[in-house]
């Protein structure tokens, strides 16, 4: 814990952390006031040796508080004993047996997930838009789609569980075909990836022969297999400007394609498609302008951070544009520099992470939008998929599709680095 919260909460947080992350037989609960005497701890060890499976307690003898504190403390103890109607002992040392601690957390779903992960050597990847219980309770790697593709590719574990939407789990399978990839929510799609099929790409290619095709990573494996290169929100500008020729086909995000076209104006023509992310399409430049005006009237200098799946008008109004991970990092950086009035134009998961991780008081202005697909996965689904995955929760792709889609992703890694 970063702050000195209530004693009991600190102990509970510590025990939970140990039970999740450490192999241990016993734990001694102590405070940090430096008054614990080694001989008393030795007695505690000896008492425990007599019966190692038990939790043991011992009276703490030395107390150095002044007489007033002692007097009030005695009254406090009497009152507690009276109210509880039983004798409660204060100021003890406790040596807790691991069985008893684990029992407390045994019923928690995240505890069971973490145990199964350890036992079956599973690497659990979660996108930033997943709910905080997944992000902070069970995930081994949390980030944007580019970093997570690399994490899946480089993980030494033979099983990956991908907590996110379907195309991300498919991407993990494409970059590491020999691994088992579990996807707890097969029904979690994405309006972008659902907007285009491999047949649509083949049609575009026959209409514009020889023109390079770039696809956003939010697409199915079959679509990735048809294109020359994949891109993500963290590298689409860099990669597209490196493609040969003076034209390129960009699928399927028309909003990203629109500001890509503005960025490349005079150098390349962008042939766009008509897909949209239904979350990011809701934001408008008009709304940002009106927030800026209103906050400026109150002397607030608004920092606007937006995701590149937004409309070009939103991008033009923004101070920072980047992937979900870049937006998280930048919001935390702005907060640490005292620029705490921040508008996050993206899915709500980013705001959740920024709030949880910021060490500074932030004033997050405006509203975020929740993606119903990203929020489909719950801890229960992850536990069930780890225990006994249904066939549709195991990503299976055609060999040939994997090989062709891998070429587009490898090209992305090559051009992005
Ligand atoms: P990121 O790669 O920025 O995480 O974006 C993925 C996505 O689906 C955003 O809606
Ligand atoms: Fe797809 Fe948009 Fe949801 Fe991301 S936020 S998964 S792009 S629908």
CSV table of C-alpha atoms and ligand atoms in Angstrom, one decimal:
chain,number,residue,atom,x,y,z
A,1,UNK,CA,0.0,0.0,0.0
A,2,UNK,CA,1.3,3.4,-0.9
A,3,UNK,CA,-0.3,5.2,2.0
A,4,UNK,CA,-0.8,4.4,5.6
A,5,UNK,CA,-4.4,3.3,5.5
A,6,UNK,CA,-6.3,1.6,8.3
A,7,UNK,CA,-4.2,-1.0,10.0
A,8,UNK,CA,-6.6,-3.9,9.2
A,9,UNK,CA,-6.8,-2.9,5.5
A,10,UNK,CA,-3.0,-2.9,5.2
A,11,UNK,CA,-2.9,-6.4,6.8
A,12,UNK,CA,-5.7,-7.7,4.5
A,13,UNK,CA,-4.0,-6.3,1.4
A,14,UNK,CA,-0.6,-7.8,2.5
A,15,UNK,CA,-2.2,-11.2,3.2
A,16,UNK,CA,-4.0,-11.2,-0.1
A,17,UNK,CA,-0.8,-10.3,-2.0
A,18,UNK,CA,1.2,-13.1,-0.3
A,19,UNK,CA,-1.5,-15.7,-0.9
A,20,UNK,CA,-1.7,-14.8,-4.6
A,21,UNK,CA,2.0,-14.5,-5.3
A,22,UNK,CA,4.1,-16.5,-2.8
A,23,UNK,CA,4.6,-20.1,-1.9
A,24,UNK,CA,4.7,-20.1,1.9
A,25,UNK,CA,4.0,-22.2,5.0
A,26,UNK,CA,3.4,-19.5,7.6
A,27,UNK,CA,3.0,-15.7,7.8
A,28,UNK,CA,3.7,-13.5,10.9
A,29,UNK,CA,1.7,-10.3,11.0
A,30,UNK,CA,3.7,-7.5,12.4
A,31,UNK,CA,3.5,-3.7,12.3
A,32,UNK,CA,6.4,-1.5,11.5
A,33,UNK,CA,6.8,0.4,14.8
A,34,UNK,CA,10.1,-1.3,15.6
A,35,UNK,CA,9.0,-2.6,19.0
A,36,UNK,CA,8.9,-6.3,18.1
A,37,UNK,CA,11.4,-8.1,20.3
A,38,UNK,CA,13.4,-11.0,18.7
A,39,UNK,CA,12.9,-13.2,21.8
A,40,UNK,CA,9.1,-13.0,21.5
A,41,UNK,CA,9.3,-13.9,17.8
A,42,UNK,CA,11.5,-16.9,18.8
A,43,UNK,CA,8.9,-18.0,21.2
A,44,UNK,CA,6.3,-17.7,18.5
A,45,UNK,CA,8.4,-20.0,16.2
A,46,UNK,CA,8.9,-22.5,18.9
A,47,UNK,CA,5.2,-22.6,19.8
A,48,UNK,CA,4.4,-23.1,16.1
A,49,UNK,CA,7.0,-26.0,15.8
A,50,UNK,CA,5.0,-27.9,18.5
A,51,UNK,CA,2.0,-27.9,16.1
A,52,UNK,CA,2.9,-26.6,12.6
A,53,UNK,CA,-0.6,-27.0,11.2
A,54,UNK,CA,-2.1,-24.5,13.7
A,55,UNK,CA,-2.2,-20.7,13.7
A,56,UNK,CA,-0.7,-19.5,17.0
A,57,UNK,CA,-0.7,-16.3,18.9
A,58,UNK,CA,1.4,-14.9,21.7
A,59,UNK,CA,1.1,-11.9,24.0
A,60,UNK,CA,3.1,-8.9,23.2
A,61,UNK,CA,4.7,-7.8,26.4
A,62,UNK,CA,6.5,-4.5,25.7
A,63,UNK,CA,4.4,-1.4,25.1
A,64,UNK,CA,6.1,2.0,25.1
A,65,UNK,CA,3.1,4.4,24.9
A,66,UNK,CA,2.6,7.0,27.5
A,67,UNK,CA,0.3,6.6,30.5
A,68,UNK,CA,-2.6,8.5,28.9
A,69,UNK,CA,-2.6,6.3,25.9
A,70,UNK,CA,-2.4,3.2,28.0
A,71,UNK,CA,-5.3,4.4,30.2
A,72,UNK,CA,-7.5,5.2,27.2
A,73,UNK,CA,-6.4,2.0,25.5
A,74,UNK,CA,-7.5,-0.1,28.5
A,75,UNK,CA,-11.0,1.6,28.4
A,76,UNK,CA,-11.1,0.9,24.6
A,77,UNK,CA,-10.3,-2.8,25.3
A,78,UNK,CA,-13.0,-3.1,28.0
A,79,UNK,CA,-15.6,-1.5,25.8
A,80,UNK,CA,-14.8,-3.8,22.9
A,81,UNK,CA,-15.0,-6.8,25.2
A,82,UNK,CA,-18.3,-5.6,26.5
A,83,UNK,CA,-19.8,-5.0,23.1
A,84,UNK,CA,-18.4,-8.3,21.6
A,85,UNK,CA,-19.6,-10.2,24.7
A,86,UNK,CA,-16.4,-12.3,24.6
A,87,UNK,CA,-12.8,-11.8,25.6
A,88,UNK,CA,-10.8,-10.4,22.7
A,89,UNK,CA,-7.0,-10.3,23.2
A,90,UNK,CA,-5.2,-7.2,22.0
A,91,UNK,CA,-1.5,-6.6,21.1
A,92,UNK,CA,-0.7,-10.2,20.1
A,93,UNK,CA,1.7,-11.6,17.7
A,94,UNK,CA,0.1,-14.0,15.2
A,95,UNK,CA,1.7,-16.7,13.2
A,96,UNK,CA,-0.8,-17.8,10.6
A,97,UNK,CA,-0.8,-21.1,8.8
A,98,UNK,CA,-0.9,-21.0,5.0
A,99,UNK,CA,-4.0,-23.3,5.0
A,100,UNK,CA,-6.0,-20.8,7.0
A,101,UNK,CA,-5.0,-17.8,4.9
A,102,UNK,CA,-5.7,-19.6,1.6
A,103,UNK,CA,-9.0,-20.7,2.9
A,104,UNK,CA,-10.0,-17.0,3.1
A,105,UNK,CA,-9.2,-16.5,-0.6
A,106,UNK,CA,-10.0,-20.0,-1.7
A,107,UNK,CA,-13.5,-18.9,-2.7
A,108,UNK,CA,-12.4,-15.9,-4.6
A,109,UNK,CA,-12.5,-16.4,-8.3
A,110,UNK,CA,-9.3,-14.5,-9.0
A,111,UNK,CA,-7.5,-16.7,-6.5
A,112,UNK,CA,-8.6,-19.8,-8.3
A,113,UNK,CA,-7.7,-18.3,-11.6
A,114,UNK,CA,-4.2,-17.4,-10.4
A,115,UNK,CA,-3.7,-20.9,-9.0
A,116,UNK,CA,-4.8,-22.5,-12.2
A,117,UNK,CA,-2.6,-20.2,-14.2
A,118,UNK,CA,0.4,-21.3,-12.1
A,119,UNK,CA,-0.5,-25.0,-12.2
A,120,UNK,CA,-1.1,-25.1,-16.0
A,121,UNK,CA,1.6,-22.6,-16.9
A,122,UNK,CA,-0.8,-20.2,-18.6
A,123,UNK,CA,0.0,-16.6,-19.7
A,124,UNK,CA,-3.0,-14.4,-19.2
A,125,UNK,CA,-3.2,-11.4,-21.5
A,126,UNK,CA,-5.8,-8.7,-21.1
A,127,UNK,CA,-6.5,-5.6,-23.2
A,128,UNK,CA,-6.6,-2.3,-21.4
A,129,UNK,CA,-10.4,-2.1,-21.9
A,130,UNK,CA,-11.1,-5.2,-19.8
A,131,UNK,CA,-12.6,-4.6,-16.4
A,132,UNK,CA,-10.3,-3.6,-13.5
A,133,UNK,CA,-10.8,-7.0,-11.7
A,134,UNK,CA,-9.3,-8.7,-14.7
A,135,UNK,CA,-6.6,-6.0,-15.4
A,136,UNK,CA,-5.4,-5.8,-11.8
A,137,UNK,CA,-6.5,-9.2,-10.3
A,138,UNK,CA,-5.4,-11.9,-12.8
A,139,UNK,CA,-3.7,-10.5,-15.9
A,140,UNK,CA,0.0,-11.0,-16.6
A,141,UNK,CA,0.2,-8.5,-19.4
A,142,UNK,CA,-2.1,-5.5,-20.0
A,143,UNK,CA,-1.6,-3.1,-22.9
A,144,UNK,CA,-2.7,-2.0,-26.4
A,145,UNK,CA,-3.1,-4.4,-29.3
A,146,UNK,CA,0.4,-3.9,-30.7
A,147,UNK,CA,2.2,-4.6,-27.5
A,148,UNK,CA,-0.1,-7.5,-26.7
A,149,UNK,CA,0.6,-9.2,-30.1
A,150,UNK,CA,4.2,-9.1,-29.2
A,151,UNK,CA,3.6,-10.3,-25.7
A,152,UNK,CA,1.7,-13.3,-27.1
A,153,UNK,CA,4.5,-14.0,-29.6
A,154,UNK,CA,7.2,-13.8,-27.0
A,155,UNK,CA,5.6,-15.5,-24.0
A,156,UNK,CA,7.5,-18.7,-23.1
A,157,UNK,CA,4.2,-20.4,-21.9
A,158,UNK,CA,2.6,-22.9,-24.2
A,159,UNK,CA,-0.9,-21.7,-23.3
A,160,UNK,CA,-2.2,-18.1,-23.7
A,161,UNK,CA,-5.5,-17.0,-22.4
A,162,UNK,CA,-6.6,-13.8,-24.2
A,163,UNK,CA,-9.1,-11.7,-22.3
A,164,UNK,CA,-10.5,-9.4,-24.9
A,165,UNK,CA,-12.3,-9.4,-28.2
A,166,UNK,CA,-12.0,-12.2,-30.8
A,167,UNK,CA,-9.7,-10.6,-33.3
A,168,UNK,CA,-7.0,-10.1,-30.7
A,169,UNK,CA,-7.1,-13.7,-29.6
A,170,UNK,CA,-6.9,-14.7,-33.3
A,171,UNK,CA,-3.9,-12.5,-33.7
A,172,UNK,CA,-2.2,-14.2,-30.8
A,173,UNK,CA,-2.8,-17.6,-32.5
A,174,UNK,CA,-1.4,-16.2,-35.8
A,175,UNK,CA,1.9,-15.0,-34.2
A,176,UNK,CA,2.3,-18.2,-32.1
A,177,UNK,CA,0.5,-21.0,-34.0
A,178,UNK,CA,2.1,-23.8,-31.9
A,179,UNK,CA,0.6,-22.4,-28.7
A,180,UNK,CA,-2.9,-23.1,-27.4
A,181,UNK,CA,-4.9,-19.8,-27.3
A,182,UNK,CA,-7.9,-19.7,-25.1
A,183,UNK,CA,-10.6,-17.0,-25.7
A,184,UNK,CA,-13.2,-17.0,-22.9
A,185,UNK,CA,-15.8,-15.0,-24.9
A,186,UNK,CA,-16.2,-16.3,-28.4
A,187,UNK,CA,-19.2,-14.0,-29.0
A,188,UNK,CA,-17.1,-10.8,-28.2
A,189,UNK,CA,-16.7,-9.3,-31.7
A,190,UNK,CA,-15.9,-5.8,-32.8
A,191,UNK,CA,-17.9,-3.5,-35.2
A,192,UNK,CA,-14.7,-2.8,-37.2
A,193,UNK,CA,-13.7,-6.4,-37.7
A,194,UNK,CA,-17.3,-7.4,-38.4
A,195,UNK,CA,-17.5,-4.7,-41.1
A,196,UNK,CA,-15.3,-6.5,-43.7
A,197,UNK,CA,-14.7,-10.0,-45.1
A,198,UNK,CA,-11.9,-11.5,-47.1
A,199,UNK,CA,-14.1,-11.4,-50.2
A,200,UNK,CA,-14.5,-7.6,-49.8
A,201,UNK,CA,-10.7,-7.3,-49.8
A,202,UNK,CA,-10.4,-9.5,-52.8
A,203,UNK,CA,-12.9,-7.3,-54.7
A,204,UNK,CA,-11.0,-4.1,-53.7
A,205,UNK,CA,-7.7,-5.7,-54.9
A,206,UNK,CA,-9.2,-6.5,-58.3
A,207,UNK,CA,-10.6,-3.0,-58.6
A,208,UNK,CA,-7.2,-1.4,-57.8
A,209,UNK,CA,-4.6,-4.0,-59.0
A,210,UNK,CA,-1.1,-3.5,-57.7
A,211,UNK,CA,-2.1,-1.0,-55.0
A,212,UNK,CA,-0.7,-2.0,-51.6
A,213,UNK,CA,-3.3,-2.9,-49.0
A,214,UNK,CA,-3.0,-2.1,-45.3
A,215,UNK,CA,-5.5,-3.4,-42.8
A,216,UNK,CA,-6.1,-2.3,-39.3
A,217,UNK,CA,-5.4,-5.1,-36.8
A,218,UNK,CA,-9.1,-5.0,-35.8
A,219,UNK,CA,-9.9,-7.6,-38.6
A,220,UNK,CA,-10.4,-11.3,-38.9
A,221,UNK,CA,-7.5,-13.7,-39.7
A,222,UNK,CA,-9.1,-14.3,-43.1
A,223,UNK,CA,-8.9,-10.5,-43.9
A,224,UNK,CA,-5.3,-10.3,-42.6
A,225,UNK,CA,-4.4,-13.2,-44.9
A,226,UNK,CA,-5.5,-11.1,-48.0
A,227,UNK,CA,-3.5,-7.9,-47.2
A,228,UNK,CA,0.1,-6.7,-47.5
A,229,UNK,CA,0.6,-5.4,-44.0
A,230,UNK,CA,-1.3,-4.9,-40.8
A,231,UNK,CA,-1.2,-1.8,-38.7
A,232,UNK,CA,-2.4,-0.8,-35.2
A,233,UNK,CA,-3.3,2.5,-33.6
A,234,UNK,CA,0.3,3.0,-32.5
A,235,UNK,CA,1.9,2.7,-35.9
A,236,UNK,CA,-0.6,3.2,-38.8
A,237,UNK,CA,0.9,6.6,-39.9
A,238,UNK,CA,4.5,5.4,-39.8
A,239,UNK,CA,3.8,2.2,-41.6
A,240,UNK,CA,1.4,3.5,-44.3
A,241,UNK,CA,3.8,6.3,-45.3
A,242,UNK,CA,6.5,3.7,-45.9
A,243,UNK,CA,4.4,1.6,-48.4
A,244,UNK,CA,5.6,1.8,-52.0
A,245,UNK,CA,3.7,3.9,-54.6
A,246,UNK,CA,1.5,6.9,-54.5
A,247,UNK,CA,-1.7,5.1,-53.5
A,248,UNK,CA,-2.8,2.6,-50.8
A,249,UNK,CA,-5.9,0.8,-49.8
A,250,UNK,CA,-6.8,1.2,-46.1
A,251,UNK,CA,-9.4,-1.1,-44.5
A,252,UNK,CA,-11.7,-1.2,-42.7
A,253,UNK,CA,-11.8,2.0,-40.5
A,254,UNK,CA,-13.1,4.9,-42.5
A,255,UNK,CA,-12.5,7.4,-39.7
A,256,UNK,CA,-8.8,6.4,-39.2
A,257,UNK,CA,-8.6,6.3,-43.0
A,258,UNK,CA,-9.8,9.9,-43.2
A,259,UNK,CA,-7.1,11.3,-41.0
A,260,UNK,CA,-4.6,9.0,-42.6
A,261,UNK,CA,-5.5,10.6,-45.9
A,262,UNK,CA,-5.1,14.1,-44.4
A,263,UNK,CA,-1.7,13.1,-43.0
A,264,UNK,CA,-0.5,11.7,-46.4
A,265,UNK,CA,-2.1,14.5,-48.5
A,266,UNK,CA,0.1,15.5,-51.4
A,267,UNK,CA,2.2,12.3,-51.0
A,268,UNK,CA,-0.2,9.5,-51.3
A,269,UNK,CA,-3.9,8.9,-52.1
A,270,UNK,CA,-5.8,6.7,-49.6
A,271,UNK,CA,-8.5,4.5,-50.9
A,272,UNK,CA,-10.8,4.1,-47.9
A,273,UNK,CA,-13.4,1.6,-46.7
A,274,UNK,CA,-16.6,2.2,-44.7
A,275,UNK,CA,-16.1,0.4,-41.3
A,276,UNK,CA,-16.4,2.2,-38.0
A,277,UNK,CA,-15.8,1.6,-34.3
A,278,UNK,CA,-19.2,2.3,-32.8
A,279,UNK,CA,-17.6,3.5,-29.6
A,280,UNK,CA,-15.1,6.0,-31.0
A,281,UNK,CA,-17.6,7.2,-33.7
A,282,UNK,CA,-19.8,8.7,-31.0
A,283,UNK,CA,-17.3,11.5,-30.2
A,284,UNK,CA,-17.4,14.8,-32.2
A,285,UNK,CA,-15.1,17.7,-32.6
A,286,UNK,CA,-18.1,20.0,-31.8
A,287,UNK,CA,-18.4,18.4,-28.4
A,288,UNK,CA,-14.7,19.0,-27.6
A,289,UNK,CA,-14.9,22.6,-28.8
A,290,UNK,CA,-17.8,23.3,-26.5
A,291,UNK,CA,-16.0,21.6,-23.5
A,292,UNK,CA,-12.9,23.7,-24.2
A,293,UNK,CA,-15.0,26.9,-24.2
A,294,UNK,CA,-16.9,26.0,-21.0
A,295,UNK,CA,-13.8,24.9,-19.1
A,296,UNK,CA,-11.7,27.9,-20.4
A,297,UNK,CA,-14.4,30.2,-18.8
A,298,UNK,CA,-13.5,28.6,-15.5
A,299,UNK,CA,-9.8,29.2,-16.1
A,300,UNK,CA,-9.2,25.5,-16.8
A,301,UNK,CA,-6.7,24.5,-19.5
A,302,UNK,CA,-8.2,21.3,-20.9
A,303,UNK,CA,-5.9,18.5,-22.1
A,304,UNK,CA,-7.6,16.5,-24.8
A,305,UNK,CA,-6.3,13.0,-25.5
A,306,UNK,CA,-8.0,10.9,-28.2
A,307,UNK,CA,-7.8,7.5,-29.9
A,308,UNK,CA,-7.2,7.5,-33.6
A,309,UNK,CA,-10.4,5.5,-34.2
A,310,UNK,CA,-12.1,8.8,-33.7
A,311,UNK,CA,-13.2,11.2,-36.5
A,312,UNK,CA,-10.7,13.5,-38.2
A,313,UNK,CA,-12.5,16.5,-36.6
A,314,UNK,CA,-11.9,15.0,-33.1
A,315,UNK,CA,-8.2,14.4,-34.0
A,316,UNK,CA,-7.8,18.0,-35.1
A,317,UNK,CA,-9.1,19.2,-31.8
A,318,UNK,CA,-6.9,17.0,-29.7
A,319,UNK,CA,-3.6,17.7,-28.0
A,320,UNK,CA,-2.5,14.1,-28.0
A,321,UNK,CA,-3.5,11.2,-30.3
A,322,UNK,CA,-2.4,7.7,-29.5
A,323,UNK,CA,-3.2,4.0,-28.8
A,324,UNK,CA,-5.0,3.0,-25.6
A,325,UNK,CA,-1.6,2.5,-24.0
A,326,UNK,CA,-0.1,5.8,-25.2
A,327,UNK,CA,-3.2,7.7,-23.8
A,328,UNK,CA,-2.8,6.0,-20.4
A,329,UNK,CA,0.9,6.9,-20.3
A,330,UNK,CA,0.3,10.4,-21.5
A,331,UNK,CA,-2.5,11.1,-19.0
A,332,UNK,CA,-0.3,9.9,-16.1
A,333,UNK,CA,2.5,12.1,-17.3
A,334,UNK,CA,0.3,15.2,-17.6
A,335,UNK,CA,-1.0,14.5,-14.1
A,336,UNK,CA,2.5,14.3,-12.7
A,337,UNK,CA,3.3,17.7,-14.4
A,338,UNK,CA,0.3,19.3,-12.7
A,339,UNK,CA,-1.9,19.3,-15.9
A,340,UNK,CA,-4.7,17.5,-14.3
A,341,UNK,CA,-7.7,18.6,-16.3
A,342,UNK,CA,-7.9,15.8,-18.8
A,343,UNK,CA,-10.5,14.7,-21.3
A,344,UNK,CA,-10.0,11.1,-22.4
A,345,UNK,CA,-11.8,10.5,-25.7
A,346,UNK,CA,-11.9,6.7,-25.8
A,347,UNK,CA,-13.3,3.6,-24.2
A,348,UNK,CA,-13.9,3.8,-20.4
A,349,UNK,CA,-11.2,1.2,-19.6
A,350,UNK,CA,-8.5,3.8,-20.2
A,351,UNK,CA,-10.0,6.2,-17.7
A,352,UNK,CA,-10.3,3.4,-15.2
A,353,UNK,CA,-6.6,2.6,-15.5
A,354,UNK,CA,-5.6,6.2,-15.3
A,355,UNK,CA,-7.7,6.8,-12.2
A,356,UNK,CA,-6.3,3.6,-10.5
A,357,UNK,CA,-2.7,4.3,-11.4
A,358,UNK,CA,-2.3,8.0,-11.0
A,359,UNK,CA,-0.4,9.2,-7.9
A,360,UNK,CA,-1.9,12.7,-8.5
A,361,UNK,CA,-5.4,14.1,-8.2
A,362,UNK,CA,-6.9,14.1,-11.6
A,363,UNK,CA,-9.9,15.9,-12.9
A,364,UNK,CA,-11.2,13.7,-15.7
A,365,UNK,CA,-13.6,15.8,-17.7
A,366,UNK,CA,-16.4,14.6,-20.0
A,367,UNK,CA,-17.7,11.1,-20.5
A,368,UNK,CA,-16.2,7.9,-21.8
A,369,UNK,CA,-18.1,5.2,-23.8
A,370,UNK,CA,-18.1,1.6,-22.8
A,371,UNK,CA,-17.5,-1.1,-25.5
A,372,UNK,CA,-20.1,-3.9,-25.0
A,373,UNK,CA,-17.8,-6.4,-26.7
A,374,UNK,CA,-14.8,-5.6,-24.6
A,375,UNK,CA,-16.9,-5.8,-21.4
A,376,UNK,CA,-18.3,-9.3,-22.3
A,377,UNK,CA,-15.6,-11.2,-20.5
A,378,UNK,CA,-16.0,-11.7,-16.8
A,379,UNK,CA,-13.8,-13.5,-14.2
A,380,UNK,CA,-16.3,-16.4,-14.3
A,381,UNK,CA,-15.7,-16.9,-18.0
A,382,UNK,CA,-11.9,-16.9,-17.5
A,383,UNK,CA,-12.1,-19.5,-14.7
A,384,UNK,CA,-14.4,-21.7,-16.8
A,385,UNK,CA,-12.2,-21.5,-19.9
A,386,UNK,CA,-9.1,-22.4,-17.8
A,387,UNK,CA,-10.8,-25.3,-16.2
A,388,UNK,CA,-12.6,-26.9,-19.1
A,389,UNK,CA,-12.6,-24.8,-22.3
A,390,UNK,CA,-15.5,-25.4,-24.7
A,391,UNK,CA,-14.3,-26.1,-28.3
A,392,UNK,CA,-15.4,-22.6,-29.4
A,393,UNK,CA,-13.1,-21.1,-26.7
A,394,UNK,CA,-10.0,-22.6,-28.2
A,395,UNK,CA,-8.8,-20.6,-31.2
A,396,UNK,CA,-8.5,-22.9,-34.3
A,397,UNK,CA,-7.5,-21.4,-37.6
A,398,UNK,CA,-6.8,-22.9,-41.0
A,399,UNK,CA,-3.0,-23.5,-41.5
A,400,UNK,CA,-2.9,-21.7,-44.8
A,401,UNK,CA,-4.7,-18.7,-43.4
A,402,UNK,CA,-2.3,-18.6,-40.5
A,403,UNK,CA,0.7,-18.6,-42.8
A,404,UNK,CA,-0.6,-15.8,-45.0
A,405,UNK,CA,-1.9,-13.7,-42.1
A,406,UNK,CA,1.5,-14.1,-40.4
A,407,UNK,CA,3.2,-12.5,-43.3
A,408,UNK,CA,1.1,-9.3,-42.9
A,409,UNK,CA,1.8,-9.2,-39.2
A,410,UNK,CA,5.5,-9.9,-39.6
A,411,UNK,CA,5.6,-7.0,-42.1
A,412,UNK,CA,4.0,-4.8,-39.5
A,413,UNK,CA,6.6,-5.8,-36.9
A,414,UNK,CA,9.4,-5.1,-39.4
A,415,UNK,CA,8.1,-1.7,-40.5
A,416,UNK,CA,7.1,-0.6,-37.0
A,417,UNK,CA,10.4,-1.2,-35.2
B,1,LIG,P1,-5.5,-0.2,-29.1
B,1,LIG,O1,-4.5,-1.0,-30.0
B,1,LIG,O2,-5.1,1.3,-29.1
B,1,LIG,O3,-5.5,-0.8,-27.7
B,1,LIG,O4,-6.9,-0.3,-29.7
B,1,LIG,C1,-7.6,-1.4,-29.8
B,1,LIG,C2,-9.1,-1.1,-29.9
B,1,LIG,O5,-9.9,-2.0,-30.2
B,1,LIG,C3,-9.5,0.2,-29.6
B,1,LIG,O6,-10.9,0.3,-29.7
B,2,LIG,FE1,-14.0,-2.8,-31.6
B,2,LIG,FE2,-14.5,-0.3,-30.9
B,2,LIG,FE3,-14.9,-2.2,-29.2
B,2,LIG,FE4,-12.3,-1.6,-29.9
B,2,LIG,S1,-13.8,-0.3,-28.8
B,2,LIG,S2,-13.2,-3.6,-29.7
B,2,LIG,S3,-12.7,-1.0,-32.0
B,2,LIG,S4,-16.0,-1.9,-31.1
